[in-house]
CSV table of C-alpha atoms and ligand atoms in Angstrom, one decimal:
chain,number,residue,atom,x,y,z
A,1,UNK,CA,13.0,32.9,-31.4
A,2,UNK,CA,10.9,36.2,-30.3
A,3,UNK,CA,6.8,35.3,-30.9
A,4,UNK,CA,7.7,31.7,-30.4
A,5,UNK,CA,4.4,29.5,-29.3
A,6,UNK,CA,4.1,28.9,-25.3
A,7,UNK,CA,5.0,25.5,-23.9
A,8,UNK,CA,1.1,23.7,-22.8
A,9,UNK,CA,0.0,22.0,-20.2
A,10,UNK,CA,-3.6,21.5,-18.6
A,11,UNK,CA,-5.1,20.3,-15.5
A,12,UNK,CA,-7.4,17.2,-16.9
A,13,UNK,CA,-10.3,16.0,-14.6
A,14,UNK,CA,-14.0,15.4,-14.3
A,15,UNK,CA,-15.2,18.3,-12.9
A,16,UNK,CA,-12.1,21.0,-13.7
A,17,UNK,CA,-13.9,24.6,-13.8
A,18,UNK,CA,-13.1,25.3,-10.4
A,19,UNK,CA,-9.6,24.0,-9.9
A,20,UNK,CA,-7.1,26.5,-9.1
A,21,UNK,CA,-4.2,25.0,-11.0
A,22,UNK,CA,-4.1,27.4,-13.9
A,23,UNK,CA,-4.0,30.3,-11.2
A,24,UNK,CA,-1.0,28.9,-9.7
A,25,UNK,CA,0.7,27.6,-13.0
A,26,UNK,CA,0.5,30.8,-14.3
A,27,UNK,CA,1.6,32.9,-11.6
A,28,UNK,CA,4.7,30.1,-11.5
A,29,UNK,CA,5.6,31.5,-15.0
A,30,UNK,CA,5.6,34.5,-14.2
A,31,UNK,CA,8.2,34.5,-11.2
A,32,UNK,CA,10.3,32.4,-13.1
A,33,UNK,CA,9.9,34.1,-16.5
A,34,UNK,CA,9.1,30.9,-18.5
A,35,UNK,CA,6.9,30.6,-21.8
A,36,UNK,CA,4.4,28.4,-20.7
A,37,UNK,CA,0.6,28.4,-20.8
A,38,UNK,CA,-1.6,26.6,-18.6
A,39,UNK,CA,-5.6,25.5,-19.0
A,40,UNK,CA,-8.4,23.2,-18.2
A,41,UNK,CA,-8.7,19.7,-20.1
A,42,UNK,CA,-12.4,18.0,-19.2
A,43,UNK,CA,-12.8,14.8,-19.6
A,44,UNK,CA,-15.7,12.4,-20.2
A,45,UNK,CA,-15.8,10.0,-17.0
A,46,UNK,CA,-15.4,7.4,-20.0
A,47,UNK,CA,-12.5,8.5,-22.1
A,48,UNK,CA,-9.5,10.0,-19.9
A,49,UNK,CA,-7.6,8.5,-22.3
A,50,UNK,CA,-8.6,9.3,-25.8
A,51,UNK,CA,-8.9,13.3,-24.4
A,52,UNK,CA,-5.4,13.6,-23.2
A,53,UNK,CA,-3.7,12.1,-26.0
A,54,UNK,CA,-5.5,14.0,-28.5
A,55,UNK,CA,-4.6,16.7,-26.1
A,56,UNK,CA,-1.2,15.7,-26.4
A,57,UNK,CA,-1.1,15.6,-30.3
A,58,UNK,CA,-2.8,19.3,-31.1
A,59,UNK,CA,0.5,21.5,-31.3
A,60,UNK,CA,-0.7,24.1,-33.1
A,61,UNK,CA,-1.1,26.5,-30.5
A,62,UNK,CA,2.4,25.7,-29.0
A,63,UNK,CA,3.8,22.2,-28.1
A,64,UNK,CA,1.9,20.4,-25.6
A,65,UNK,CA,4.4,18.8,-22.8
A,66,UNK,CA,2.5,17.8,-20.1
A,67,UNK,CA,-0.8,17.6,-17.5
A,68,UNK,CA,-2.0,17.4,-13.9
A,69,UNK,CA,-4.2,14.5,-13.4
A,70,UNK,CA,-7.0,15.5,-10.9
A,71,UNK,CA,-9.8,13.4,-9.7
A,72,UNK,CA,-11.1,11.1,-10.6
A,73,UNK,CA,-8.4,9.9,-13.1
A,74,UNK,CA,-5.3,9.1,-10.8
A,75,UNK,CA,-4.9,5.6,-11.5
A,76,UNK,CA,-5.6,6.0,-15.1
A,77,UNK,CA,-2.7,8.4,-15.1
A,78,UNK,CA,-0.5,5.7,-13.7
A,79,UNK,CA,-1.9,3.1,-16.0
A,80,UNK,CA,-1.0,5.4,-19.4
A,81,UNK,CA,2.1,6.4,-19.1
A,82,UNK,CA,5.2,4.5,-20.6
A,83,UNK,CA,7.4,5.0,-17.5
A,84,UNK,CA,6.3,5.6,-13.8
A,85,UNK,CA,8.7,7.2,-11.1
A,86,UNK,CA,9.4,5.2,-7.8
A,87,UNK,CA,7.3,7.9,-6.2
A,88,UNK,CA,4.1,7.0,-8.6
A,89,UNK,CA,4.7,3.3,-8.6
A,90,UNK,CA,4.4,3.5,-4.7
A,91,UNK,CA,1.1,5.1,-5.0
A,92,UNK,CA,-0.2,3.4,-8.1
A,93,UNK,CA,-1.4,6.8,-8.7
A,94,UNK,CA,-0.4,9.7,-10.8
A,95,UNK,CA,-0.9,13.3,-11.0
A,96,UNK,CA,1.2,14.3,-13.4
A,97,UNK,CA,2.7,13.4,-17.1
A,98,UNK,CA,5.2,14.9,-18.8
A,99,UNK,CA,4.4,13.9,-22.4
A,100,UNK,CA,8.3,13.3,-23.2
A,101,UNK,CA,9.1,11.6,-26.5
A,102,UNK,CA,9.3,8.2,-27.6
A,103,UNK,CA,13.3,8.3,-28.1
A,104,UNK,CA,13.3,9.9,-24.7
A,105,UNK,CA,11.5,6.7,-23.5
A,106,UNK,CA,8.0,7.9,-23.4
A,107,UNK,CA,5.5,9.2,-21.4
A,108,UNK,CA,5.8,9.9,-17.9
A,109,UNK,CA,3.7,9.2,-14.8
A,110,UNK,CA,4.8,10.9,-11.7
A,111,UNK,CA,2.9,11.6,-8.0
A,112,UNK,CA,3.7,15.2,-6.3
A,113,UNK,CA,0.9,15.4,-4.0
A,114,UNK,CA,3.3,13.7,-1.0
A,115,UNK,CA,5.8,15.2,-1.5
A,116,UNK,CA,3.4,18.9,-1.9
A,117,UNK,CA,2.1,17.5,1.9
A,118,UNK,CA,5.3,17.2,3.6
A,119,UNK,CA,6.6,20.5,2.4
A,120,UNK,CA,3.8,22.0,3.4
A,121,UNK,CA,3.4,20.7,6.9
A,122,UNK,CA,7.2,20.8,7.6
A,123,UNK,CA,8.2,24.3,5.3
A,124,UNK,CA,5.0,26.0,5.9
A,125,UNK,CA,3.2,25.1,9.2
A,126,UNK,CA,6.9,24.8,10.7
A,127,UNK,CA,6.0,20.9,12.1
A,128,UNK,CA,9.2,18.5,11.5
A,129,UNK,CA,7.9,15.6,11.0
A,130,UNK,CA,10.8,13.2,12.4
A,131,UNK,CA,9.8,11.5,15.4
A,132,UNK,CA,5.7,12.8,15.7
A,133,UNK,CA,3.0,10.4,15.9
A,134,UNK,CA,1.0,10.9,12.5
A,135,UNK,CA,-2.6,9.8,12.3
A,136,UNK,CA,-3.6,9.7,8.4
A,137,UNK,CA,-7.5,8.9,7.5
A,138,UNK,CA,-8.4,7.2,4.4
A,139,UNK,CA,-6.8,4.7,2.2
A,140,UNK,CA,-7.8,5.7,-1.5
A,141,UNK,CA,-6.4,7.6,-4.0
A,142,UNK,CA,-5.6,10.6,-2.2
A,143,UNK,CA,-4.3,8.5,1.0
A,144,UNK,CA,-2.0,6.3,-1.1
A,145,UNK,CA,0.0,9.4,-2.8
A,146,UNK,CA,0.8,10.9,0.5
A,147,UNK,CA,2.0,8.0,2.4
A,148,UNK,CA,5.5,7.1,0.8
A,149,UNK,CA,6.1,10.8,1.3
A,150,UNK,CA,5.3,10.8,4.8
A,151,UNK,CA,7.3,7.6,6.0
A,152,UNK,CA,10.4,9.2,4.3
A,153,UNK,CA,10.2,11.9,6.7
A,154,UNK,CA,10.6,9.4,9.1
A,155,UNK,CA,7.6,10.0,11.6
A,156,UNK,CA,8.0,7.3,15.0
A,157,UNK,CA,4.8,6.0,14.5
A,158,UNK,CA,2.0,6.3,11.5
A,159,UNK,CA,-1.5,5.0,11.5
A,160,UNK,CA,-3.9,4.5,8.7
A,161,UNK,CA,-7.7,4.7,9.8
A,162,UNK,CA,-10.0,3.9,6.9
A,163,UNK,CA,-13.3,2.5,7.3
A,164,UNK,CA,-12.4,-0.4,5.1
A,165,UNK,CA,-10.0,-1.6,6.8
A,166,UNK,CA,-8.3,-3.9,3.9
A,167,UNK,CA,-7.6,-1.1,1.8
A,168,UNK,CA,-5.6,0.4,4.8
A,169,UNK,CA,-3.8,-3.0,4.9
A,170,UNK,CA,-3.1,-3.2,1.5
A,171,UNK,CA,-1.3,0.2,1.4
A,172,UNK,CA,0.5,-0.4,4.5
A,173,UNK,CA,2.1,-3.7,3.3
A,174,UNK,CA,3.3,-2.0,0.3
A,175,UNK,CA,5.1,0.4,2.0
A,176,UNK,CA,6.7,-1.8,4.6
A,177,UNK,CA,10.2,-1.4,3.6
A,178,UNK,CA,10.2,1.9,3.4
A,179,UNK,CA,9.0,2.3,7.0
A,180,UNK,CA,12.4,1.7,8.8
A,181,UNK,CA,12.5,4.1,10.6
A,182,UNK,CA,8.7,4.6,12.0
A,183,UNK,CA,6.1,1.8,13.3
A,184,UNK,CA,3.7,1.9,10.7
A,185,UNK,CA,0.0,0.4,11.3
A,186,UNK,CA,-3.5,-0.2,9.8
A,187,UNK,CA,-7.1,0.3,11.6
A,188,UNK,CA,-10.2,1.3,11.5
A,189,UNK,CA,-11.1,4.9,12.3
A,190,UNK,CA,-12.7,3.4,15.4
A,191,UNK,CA,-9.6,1.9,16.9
A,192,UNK,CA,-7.4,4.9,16.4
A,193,UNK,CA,-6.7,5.6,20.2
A,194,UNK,CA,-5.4,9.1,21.6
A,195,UNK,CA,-2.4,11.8,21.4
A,196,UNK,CA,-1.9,12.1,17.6
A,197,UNK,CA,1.2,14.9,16.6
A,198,UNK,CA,-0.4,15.5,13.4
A,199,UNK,CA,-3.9,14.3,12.1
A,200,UNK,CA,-4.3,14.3,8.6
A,201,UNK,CA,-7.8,13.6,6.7
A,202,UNK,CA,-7.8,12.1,3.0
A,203,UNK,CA,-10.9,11.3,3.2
A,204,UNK,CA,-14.0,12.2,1.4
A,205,UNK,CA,-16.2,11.8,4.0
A,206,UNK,CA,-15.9,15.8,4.4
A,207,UNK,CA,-18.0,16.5,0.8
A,208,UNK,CA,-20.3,14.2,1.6
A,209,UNK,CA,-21.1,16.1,4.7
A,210,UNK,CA,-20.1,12.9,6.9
A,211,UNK,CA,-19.4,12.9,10.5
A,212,UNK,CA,-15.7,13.7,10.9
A,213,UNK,CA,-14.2,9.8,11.0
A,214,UNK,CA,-12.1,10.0,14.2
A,215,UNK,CA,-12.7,11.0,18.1
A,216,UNK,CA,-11.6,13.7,19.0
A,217,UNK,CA,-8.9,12.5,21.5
A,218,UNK,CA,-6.9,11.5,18.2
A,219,UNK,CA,-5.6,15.3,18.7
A,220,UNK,CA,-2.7,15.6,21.0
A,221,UNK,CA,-3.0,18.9,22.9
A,222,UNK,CA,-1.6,21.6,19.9
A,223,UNK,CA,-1.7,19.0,17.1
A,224,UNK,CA,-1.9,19.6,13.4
A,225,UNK,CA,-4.9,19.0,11.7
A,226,UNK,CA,-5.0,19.5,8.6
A,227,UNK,CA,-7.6,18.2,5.9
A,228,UNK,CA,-6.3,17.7,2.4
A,229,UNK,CA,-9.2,19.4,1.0
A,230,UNK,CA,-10.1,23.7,0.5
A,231,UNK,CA,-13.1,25.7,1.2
A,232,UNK,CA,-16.2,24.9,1.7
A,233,UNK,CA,-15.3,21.2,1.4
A,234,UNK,CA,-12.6,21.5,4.6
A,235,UNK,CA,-14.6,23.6,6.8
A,236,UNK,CA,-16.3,20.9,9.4
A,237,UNK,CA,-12.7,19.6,9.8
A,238,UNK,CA,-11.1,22.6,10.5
A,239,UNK,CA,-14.0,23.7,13.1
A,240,UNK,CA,-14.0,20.4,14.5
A,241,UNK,CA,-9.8,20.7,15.2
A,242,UNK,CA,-10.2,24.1,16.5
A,243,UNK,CA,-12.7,22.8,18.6
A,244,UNK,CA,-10.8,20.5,20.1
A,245,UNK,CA,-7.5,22.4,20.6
A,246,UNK,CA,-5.6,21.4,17.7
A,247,UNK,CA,-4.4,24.0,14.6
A,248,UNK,CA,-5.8,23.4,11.6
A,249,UNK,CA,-5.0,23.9,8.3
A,250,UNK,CA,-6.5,23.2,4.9
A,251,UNK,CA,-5.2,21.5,1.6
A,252,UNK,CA,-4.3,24.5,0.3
A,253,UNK,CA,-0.5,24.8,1.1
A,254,UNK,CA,-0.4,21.4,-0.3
A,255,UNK,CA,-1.9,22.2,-3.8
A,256,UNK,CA,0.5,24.8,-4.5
A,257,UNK,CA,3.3,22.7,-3.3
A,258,UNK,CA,2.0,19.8,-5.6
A,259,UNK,CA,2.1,22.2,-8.2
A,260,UNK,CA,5.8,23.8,-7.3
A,261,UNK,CA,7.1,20.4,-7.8
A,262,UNK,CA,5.4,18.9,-11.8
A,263,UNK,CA,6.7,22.7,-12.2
A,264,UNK,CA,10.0,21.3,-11.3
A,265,UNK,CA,9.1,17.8,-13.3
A,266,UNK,CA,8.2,20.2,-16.4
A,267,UNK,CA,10.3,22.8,-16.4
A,268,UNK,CA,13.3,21.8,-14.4
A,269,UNK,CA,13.3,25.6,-12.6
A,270,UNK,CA,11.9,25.7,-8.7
A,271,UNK,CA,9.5,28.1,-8.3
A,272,UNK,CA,8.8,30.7,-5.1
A,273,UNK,CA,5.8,29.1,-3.1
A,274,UNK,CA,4.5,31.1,-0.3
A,275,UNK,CA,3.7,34.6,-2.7
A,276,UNK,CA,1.4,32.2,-5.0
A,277,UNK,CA,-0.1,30.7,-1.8
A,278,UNK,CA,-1.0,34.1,-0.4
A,279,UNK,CA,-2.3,35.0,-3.5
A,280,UNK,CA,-4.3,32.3,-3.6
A,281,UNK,CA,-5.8,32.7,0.0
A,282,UNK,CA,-6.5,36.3,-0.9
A,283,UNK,CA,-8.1,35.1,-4.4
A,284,UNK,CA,-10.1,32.7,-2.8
A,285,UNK,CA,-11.3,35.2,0.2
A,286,UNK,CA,-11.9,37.6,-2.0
A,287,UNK,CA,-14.8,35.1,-4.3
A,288,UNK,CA,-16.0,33.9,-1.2
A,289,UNK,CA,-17.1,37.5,-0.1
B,1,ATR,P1,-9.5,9.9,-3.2
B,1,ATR,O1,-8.8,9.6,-4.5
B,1,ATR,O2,-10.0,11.3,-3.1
B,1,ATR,O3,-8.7,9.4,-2.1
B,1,ATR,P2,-11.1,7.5,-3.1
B,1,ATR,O4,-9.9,6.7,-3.7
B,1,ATR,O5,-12.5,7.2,-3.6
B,1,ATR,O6,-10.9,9.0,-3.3
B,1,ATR,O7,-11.0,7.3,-1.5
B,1,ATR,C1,-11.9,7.9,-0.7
B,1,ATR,C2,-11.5,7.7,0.8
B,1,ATR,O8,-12.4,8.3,1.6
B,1,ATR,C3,-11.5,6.2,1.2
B,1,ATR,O9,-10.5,6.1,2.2
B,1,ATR,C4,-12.9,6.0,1.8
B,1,ATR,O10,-13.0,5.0,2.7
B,1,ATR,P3,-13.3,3.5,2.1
B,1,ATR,O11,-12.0,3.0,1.6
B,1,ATR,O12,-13.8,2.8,3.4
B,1,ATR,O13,-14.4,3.7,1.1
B,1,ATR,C5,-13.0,7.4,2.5
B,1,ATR,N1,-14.4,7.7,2.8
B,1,ATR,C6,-15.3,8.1,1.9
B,1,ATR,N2,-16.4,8.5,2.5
B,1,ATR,C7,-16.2,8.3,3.8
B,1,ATR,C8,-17.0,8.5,5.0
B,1,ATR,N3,-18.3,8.9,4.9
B,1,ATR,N4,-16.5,8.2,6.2
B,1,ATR,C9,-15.2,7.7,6.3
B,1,ATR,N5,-14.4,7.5,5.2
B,1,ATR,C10,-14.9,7.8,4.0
């Protein structure tokens, strides 16, 4: 039906004015020539909730069908939804809902951001990750959706450094069975030893303006290093990788890979990543000069 309404989704999140979902959603629907119409849903730190279902319920500028979860609402996410993929129930986390209907079985929860990692480290910095040594800092939110992900592409050994070291034990033992093929571990940042492949931050120690977590000898001559966040927030990692021989890269592959694949959940079509991803790097350049 020509003059039809567009298809909405939003990226909901306490603060949301400067994500760069909407960018990349809408250059998605472009490529792929679907009706769809992406914004910003901000939501009081009190009532995720309440805001994205009367989110969900407004249709009267086009039928709402899903969101990106951003921080800090992950595990709410998770916790609203009616059904959960394997993929979110591993992380306990959720980034996106698809708001299908009740006689479709409600609500549901998904996680991309793993999945968004590996295709960017392996598809876009060309590093297979099948028999590296991967070093992955932090255990939160951030930390948990990536590590499923990881183990499936079957790394020989992974670590998890977080400064509270329970919370790194608590995610390692629920991944344990999917770790068959890799030694899978939990330390402190302290005790992460030398000659890491690929050295991955999800941490926020980095917008805090912490001391980078790790020593330096964590980077294998030529590693990866690459910190899931972008700009400002990923510069003392990057410098400190350079530094020290390594390559690194920021989150920023991984974002629009996150968001290729809820385009995928939504939309069931595959989008074109590396044009949005340039676009985005030149977006970005061009506001930061
Ligand atoms: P996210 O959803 O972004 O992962 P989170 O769940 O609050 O956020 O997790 C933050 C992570 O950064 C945790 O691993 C945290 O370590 P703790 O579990 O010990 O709190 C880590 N982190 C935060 N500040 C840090 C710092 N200054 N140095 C090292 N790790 C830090």
């Amino acid at each position: 039906m020509s003059g039809a309404l567009p298809d909405r989704y939003a990226v909901a999140g306490h603060p949301v004015e400067h994500s760069q979902s909407p960018f990349i959603h809408a250059e998605f629907a472009r490529q792929t020539g679907q009706s769809v119409d992406y914004g910003r849903l901000l939501c009081p730190l009190d009532a995720f909730a309440t805001t994205v279902r009367a989110f969900a319920a407004d249709h009267s500028a086009g039928p709402v069908r899903g969101c990106n979860v951003t921080v800090p609402f992950k595990f709410e996410a998770f916790e609203l939804a009616a059904r959960r993929t394997p993929r979110a129930e591993r992380a306990q986390a959720a980034n996106t809902l698809r708001f299908d209907r009740d006689d479709e079985g409600g609500w549901l929860a998904d996680n991309t951001d793993g999945v968004g990692l590996v295709r960017d480290i392996e598809r876009n910095a060309g590093m297979a990750l099948a028999g590296r040594r991967v070093l992955l800092i932090g255990a939160g939110g951030a930390a948990a959706g990536a590590l499923g992900p990881l183990l499936e592409a079957q790394p020989s050994s992974l670590v998890v450094a977080n400064r509270t070291l329970s919370k790194a034990q608590t995610l390692v033992a629920r991944h344990a069975d999917v770790a068959a093929a890799t030694t899978l571990s939990a330390i402190t940042p302290d005790q992460a030893g030398a000659g890491f492949d690929v050295v991955i931050n999800a941490t926020a120690s980095s917008l805090q303006g912490a001391d980078i977590p790790v020593d330096a000898r964590v980077l294998a001559p030529g590693a990866l290093a690459l910190d899931m966040m972008y700009g400002p927030a990923a510069k003392g990692f990057l410098a400190w990788a350079e530094a020290h021989g390594a390559s690194g890269r920021d989150g920023l592959g991984m974002l629009v890979e996150q968001a290729a694949e809820a385009f995928f959940v939504w939309r069931g079509v595959r989008p074109e990543t590396s044009p949005v991803l340039a676009a985005l790097r030149a977006r970005l350049a061009a506001k930061a000069g």
